[in-house]
Amino acid sequence: NCHNHGEMDIRAWMAAGNGTGFDLGGTVGYCGVPVENVSNNGKVTIESKGAFVRAGGVIGKTTCAASSLTNNGEVSIKGIRTSGSKQIGSELHFGGVVGHASKAISTVKNTRACTFEVNTIDKSAQLRAGGVVGSHQGNLTSGINSGDINVTPGGKEVLIVGGVAGHSKTSGLVYDECQNSGAIEIVSNVRIDN
């Protein structure tokens, strides 16, 4: 049981070419043990410059199973990728609840609006964004998003956006009782292909 009720304002900057990125969350940044009943109830603002960023309203990245995760605070995440970084194929994983999950997650709910913004000049970068989870490698059960999603891309990166999940990194995953009722808006001056 872990709950945040305060407003979070996180700014994380990394020198070009150094390290691999950040795990940033409103309640937990990185989680390496199974967790349950974790929530965020305050506004979360995250701004990060790094080659790989995993950021969420509740958890930035989890490598173990997680359940009963709830975000009740507005989420605003901005990722900046500069030309000086030596990393190729940068990935930005933004989620209303979890940025990236390596294992199964269940009973995961986002109830508030999410704003995801990217400012990058790297054509190889990818924004993987979802109302519940940005990207995941395990099954997703009872993933519910009711918050509106607003995405502002920088213009060159690849967008992978979903109401519940942005990107599934493993084939054959199971989605069970997942639902999105929030509006999705992508604000861009560039052409978006289906």
Short mmCIF file of C-alpha atoms in Angstrom, two decimals:
data_model
loop_
_atom_site.label_atom_id
_atom_site.label_comp_id
_atom_site.label_asym_id
_atom_site.label_seq_id
_atom_site.Cartn_x
_atom_site.Cartn_y
_atom_site.Cartn_z
CA ASN A 1 0.00 0.00 0.00
CA CYS A 2 1.53 3.25 -1.17
CA HIS A 3 -0.35 6.47 -1.90
CA ASN A 4 0.63 9.98 -2.93
CA HIS A 5 -1.69 12.91 -2.20
CA GLY A 6 0.70 15.75 -2.96
CA GLU A 7 1.44 17.64 -6.16
CA MET A 8 4.59 16.38 -7.91
CA ASP A 9 6.81 18.50 -10.15
CA ILE A 10 9.75 16.49 -11.50
CA ARG A 11 12.51 17.89 -13.75
CA ALA A 12 15.16 15.42 -14.88
CA TRP A 13 18.01 16.40 -17.20
CA MET A 14 20.81 14.30 -18.60
CA ALA A 15 23.91 15.38 -20.48
CA ALA A 16 23.91 14.27 -24.11
CA GLY A 17 25.18 10.71 -24.57
CA ASN A 18 25.33 9.87 -20.86
CA GLY A 19 23.38 6.98 -19.31
CA THR A 20 20.23 5.39 -20.64
CA GLY A 21 17.42 7.55 -19.30
CA PHE A 22 14.97 7.94 -16.45
CA ASP A 23 12.14 6.12 -14.64
CA LEU A 24 9.80 8.78 -13.24
CA GLY A 25 6.44 8.41 -11.50
CA GLY A 26 4.02 10.36 -9.35
CA THR A 27 4.30 7.74 -6.59
CA VAL A 28 7.10 5.32 -7.61
CA GLY A 29 9.87 5.89 -10.17
CA TYR A 30 11.18 2.33 -10.58
CA CYS A 31 9.57 -0.78 -9.08
CA GLY A 32 11.47 -4.08 -9.00
CA VAL A 33 9.17 -6.03 -6.65
CA PRO A 34 5.50 -7.06 -7.01
CA VAL A 35 3.18 -4.30 -5.78
CA GLU A 36 -0.53 -3.77 -5.21
CA ASN A 37 -2.81 -0.97 -4.08
CA VAL A 38 -0.70 1.98 -5.23
CA SER A 39 -2.23 5.32 -6.14
CA ASN A 40 -1.53 8.91 -7.06
CA ASN A 41 -4.07 11.57 -6.12
CA GLY A 42 -2.21 14.78 -6.92
CA LYS A 43 -1.26 16.62 -10.09
CA VAL A 44 1.89 15.20 -11.69
CA THR A 45 4.14 17.30 -13.93
CA ILE A 46 7.22 15.63 -15.43
CA GLU A 47 9.72 17.21 -17.79
CA SER A 48 12.70 15.13 -18.85
CA LYS A 49 15.58 15.22 -21.27
CA GLY A 50 17.05 11.79 -21.87
CA ALA A 51 17.50 9.13 -24.50
CA PHE A 52 15.01 6.75 -22.86
CA VAL A 53 12.28 8.01 -20.54
CA ARG A 54 9.64 5.89 -18.80
CA ALA A 55 7.14 8.11 -16.99
CA GLY A 56 3.68 7.59 -15.50
CA GLY A 57 1.17 9.14 -13.15
CA VAL A 58 1.74 6.35 -10.61
CA ILE A 59 4.81 4.30 -11.67
CA GLY A 60 7.53 5.12 -14.18
CA LYS A 61 8.66 1.54 -14.80
CA THR A 62 7.85 -1.80 -13.20
CA THR A 63 9.70 -5.05 -13.89
CA CYS A 64 7.39 -7.16 -11.71
CA ALA A 65 3.67 -7.90 -11.64
CA ALA A 66 1.54 -5.05 -10.33
CA SER A 67 -2.16 -4.75 -9.46
CA SER A 68 -4.69 -2.23 -8.16
CA LEU A 69 -2.94 0.85 -9.53
CA THR A 70 -4.98 4.07 -9.71
CA ASN A 71 -4.22 7.56 -10.93
CA ASN A 72 -6.63 10.31 -9.86
CA GLY A 73 -4.42 13.30 -10.64
CA GLU A 74 -3.89 15.27 -13.83
CA VAL A 75 -0.77 14.11 -15.65
CA SER A 76 1.50 16.26 -17.81
CA ILE A 77 4.64 14.69 -19.26
CA LYS A 78 7.10 16.36 -21.62
CA GLY A 79 10.06 14.59 -23.19
CA ILE A 80 12.93 16.41 -24.86
CA ARG A 81 15.43 14.66 -27.12
CA THR A 82 18.39 16.61 -28.46
CA SER A 83 20.66 15.99 -31.42
CA GLY A 84 23.70 15.62 -29.17
CA SER A 85 22.65 12.29 -27.71
CA LYS A 86 24.53 9.24 -28.98
CA GLN A 87 21.60 6.92 -28.37
CA ILE A 88 19.88 5.57 -31.47
CA GLY A 89 16.22 4.60 -31.52
CA SER A 90 15.19 6.58 -28.46
CA GLU A 91 11.93 5.53 -26.81
CA LEU A 92 9.65 7.69 -24.68
CA HIS A 93 7.11 5.61 -22.72
CA PHE A 94 4.37 7.83 -21.24
CA GLY A 95 1.33 6.48 -19.40
CA GLY A 96 -1.49 7.89 -17.31
CA VAL A 97 -0.73 5.20 -14.73
CA VAL A 98 2.46 3.33 -15.80
CA GLY A 99 5.12 4.37 -18.28
CA HIS A 100 6.44 0.86 -19.01
CA ALA A 101 5.51 -2.53 -17.53
CA SER A 102 7.71 -5.58 -18.17
CA LYS A 103 5.26 -8.02 -16.53
CA ALA A 104 1.50 -8.44 -16.24
CA ILE A 105 -0.53 -5.62 -14.71
CA SER A 106 -4.14 -5.78 -13.57
CA THR A 107 -6.90 -3.54 -12.20
CA VAL A 108 -5.23 -0.40 -13.49
CA LYS A 109 -7.28 2.80 -13.72
CA ASN A 110 -6.73 6.37 -14.85
CA THR A 111 -9.49 8.90 -14.18
CA ARG A 112 -7.90 12.23 -15.11
CA ALA A 113 -6.69 14.07 -18.19
CA CYS A 114 -3.23 13.30 -19.57
CA THR A 115 -1.07 15.64 -21.65
CA PHE A 116 1.92 14.12 -23.43
CA GLU A 117 4.32 16.39 -25.29
CA VAL A 118 7.49 15.62 -27.20
CA ASN A 119 10.10 18.04 -28.48
CA THR A 120 12.59 16.12 -30.55
CA ILE A 121 14.56 16.47 -33.75
CA ASP A 122 15.30 12.75 -33.95
CA LYS A 123 13.45 10.81 -36.68
CA SER A 124 14.31 7.50 -34.96
CA ALA A 125 12.58 8.44 -31.69
CA GLN A 126 9.26 6.85 -30.71
CA LEU A 127 6.56 8.18 -28.40
CA ARG A 128 4.63 5.26 -26.91
CA ALA A 129 1.74 6.72 -24.95
CA GLY A 130 -1.47 5.39 -23.41
CA GLY A 131 -4.13 6.45 -20.93
CA VAL A 132 -3.25 3.45 -18.75
CA VAL A 133 0.22 2.31 -19.85
CA GLY A 134 2.69 3.65 -22.41
CA SER A 135 4.12 0.24 -23.32
CA HIS A 136 4.01 -3.24 -21.82
CA GLN A 137 5.34 -6.76 -22.23
CA GLY A 138 2.83 -8.65 -20.06
CA ASN A 139 -0.91 -9.26 -20.11
CA LEU A 140 -3.21 -6.36 -19.22
CA THR A 141 -6.37 -7.10 -17.25
CA SER A 142 -9.03 -4.55 -16.33
CA GLY A 143 -7.18 -1.55 -17.72
CA ILE A 144 -9.63 1.37 -17.63
CA ASN A 145 -9.04 4.92 -18.86
CA SER A 146 -11.68 7.63 -18.54
CA GLY A 147 -9.38 10.64 -18.83
CA ASP A 148 -8.94 12.65 -22.03
CA ILE A 149 -5.56 12.28 -23.77
CA ASN A 150 -3.85 15.18 -25.51
CA VAL A 151 -0.68 14.49 -27.50
CA THR A 152 1.57 17.16 -28.98
CA PRO A 153 4.38 15.64 -31.09
CA GLY A 154 7.54 17.45 -32.10
CA GLY A 155 7.03 16.52 -35.74
CA LYS A 156 9.68 13.91 -36.56
CA GLU A 157 9.23 11.06 -34.09
CA VAL A 158 6.99 8.02 -34.57
CA LEU A 159 3.72 8.19 -32.62
CA ILE A 160 2.22 5.05 -31.06
CA VAL A 161 -0.81 6.20 -29.04
CA GLY A 162 -3.77 4.35 -27.53
CA GLY A 163 -6.61 5.08 -25.14
CA VAL A 164 -5.56 2.18 -22.89
CA ALA A 165 -2.10 1.11 -24.09
CA GLY A 166 0.28 2.73 -26.53
CA HIS A 167 2.51 -0.19 -27.50
CA SER A 168 2.57 -3.94 -26.83
CA LYS A 169 6.17 -5.10 -27.07
CA THR A 170 5.39 -8.83 -27.07
CA SER A 171 3.18 -10.78 -29.48
CA GLY A 172 0.30 -12.87 -28.16
CA LEU A 173 -0.53 -10.67 -25.17
CA VAL A 174 -3.99 -10.89 -23.63
CA TYR A 175 -6.21 -7.85 -23.05
CA ASP A 176 -9.11 -8.64 -20.76
CA GLU A 177 -11.86 -6.22 -19.68
CA CYS A 178 -10.00 -3.14 -20.93
CA GLN A 179 -11.86 0.03 -21.83
CA ASN A 180 -11.26 3.62 -22.89
CA SER A 181 -13.93 6.33 -22.64
CA GLY A 182 -11.63 9.35 -22.83
CA ALA A 183 -11.20 11.48 -25.94
CA ILE A 184 -7.87 11.31 -27.78
CA GLU A 185 -6.54 14.46 -29.44
CA ILE A 186 -3.30 14.72 -31.39
CA VAL A 187 -2.27 18.31 -32.07
CA SER A 188 0.23 18.45 -34.91
CA ASN A 189 1.13 20.35 -38.04
CA VAL A 190 2.52 17.22 -39.67
CA ARG A 191 0.65 14.56 -41.65
CA ILE A 192 -0.55 11.57 -39.65
CA ASP A 193 -0.87 8.33 -41.62
CA ASN A 194 -3.16 5.49 -40.52
#
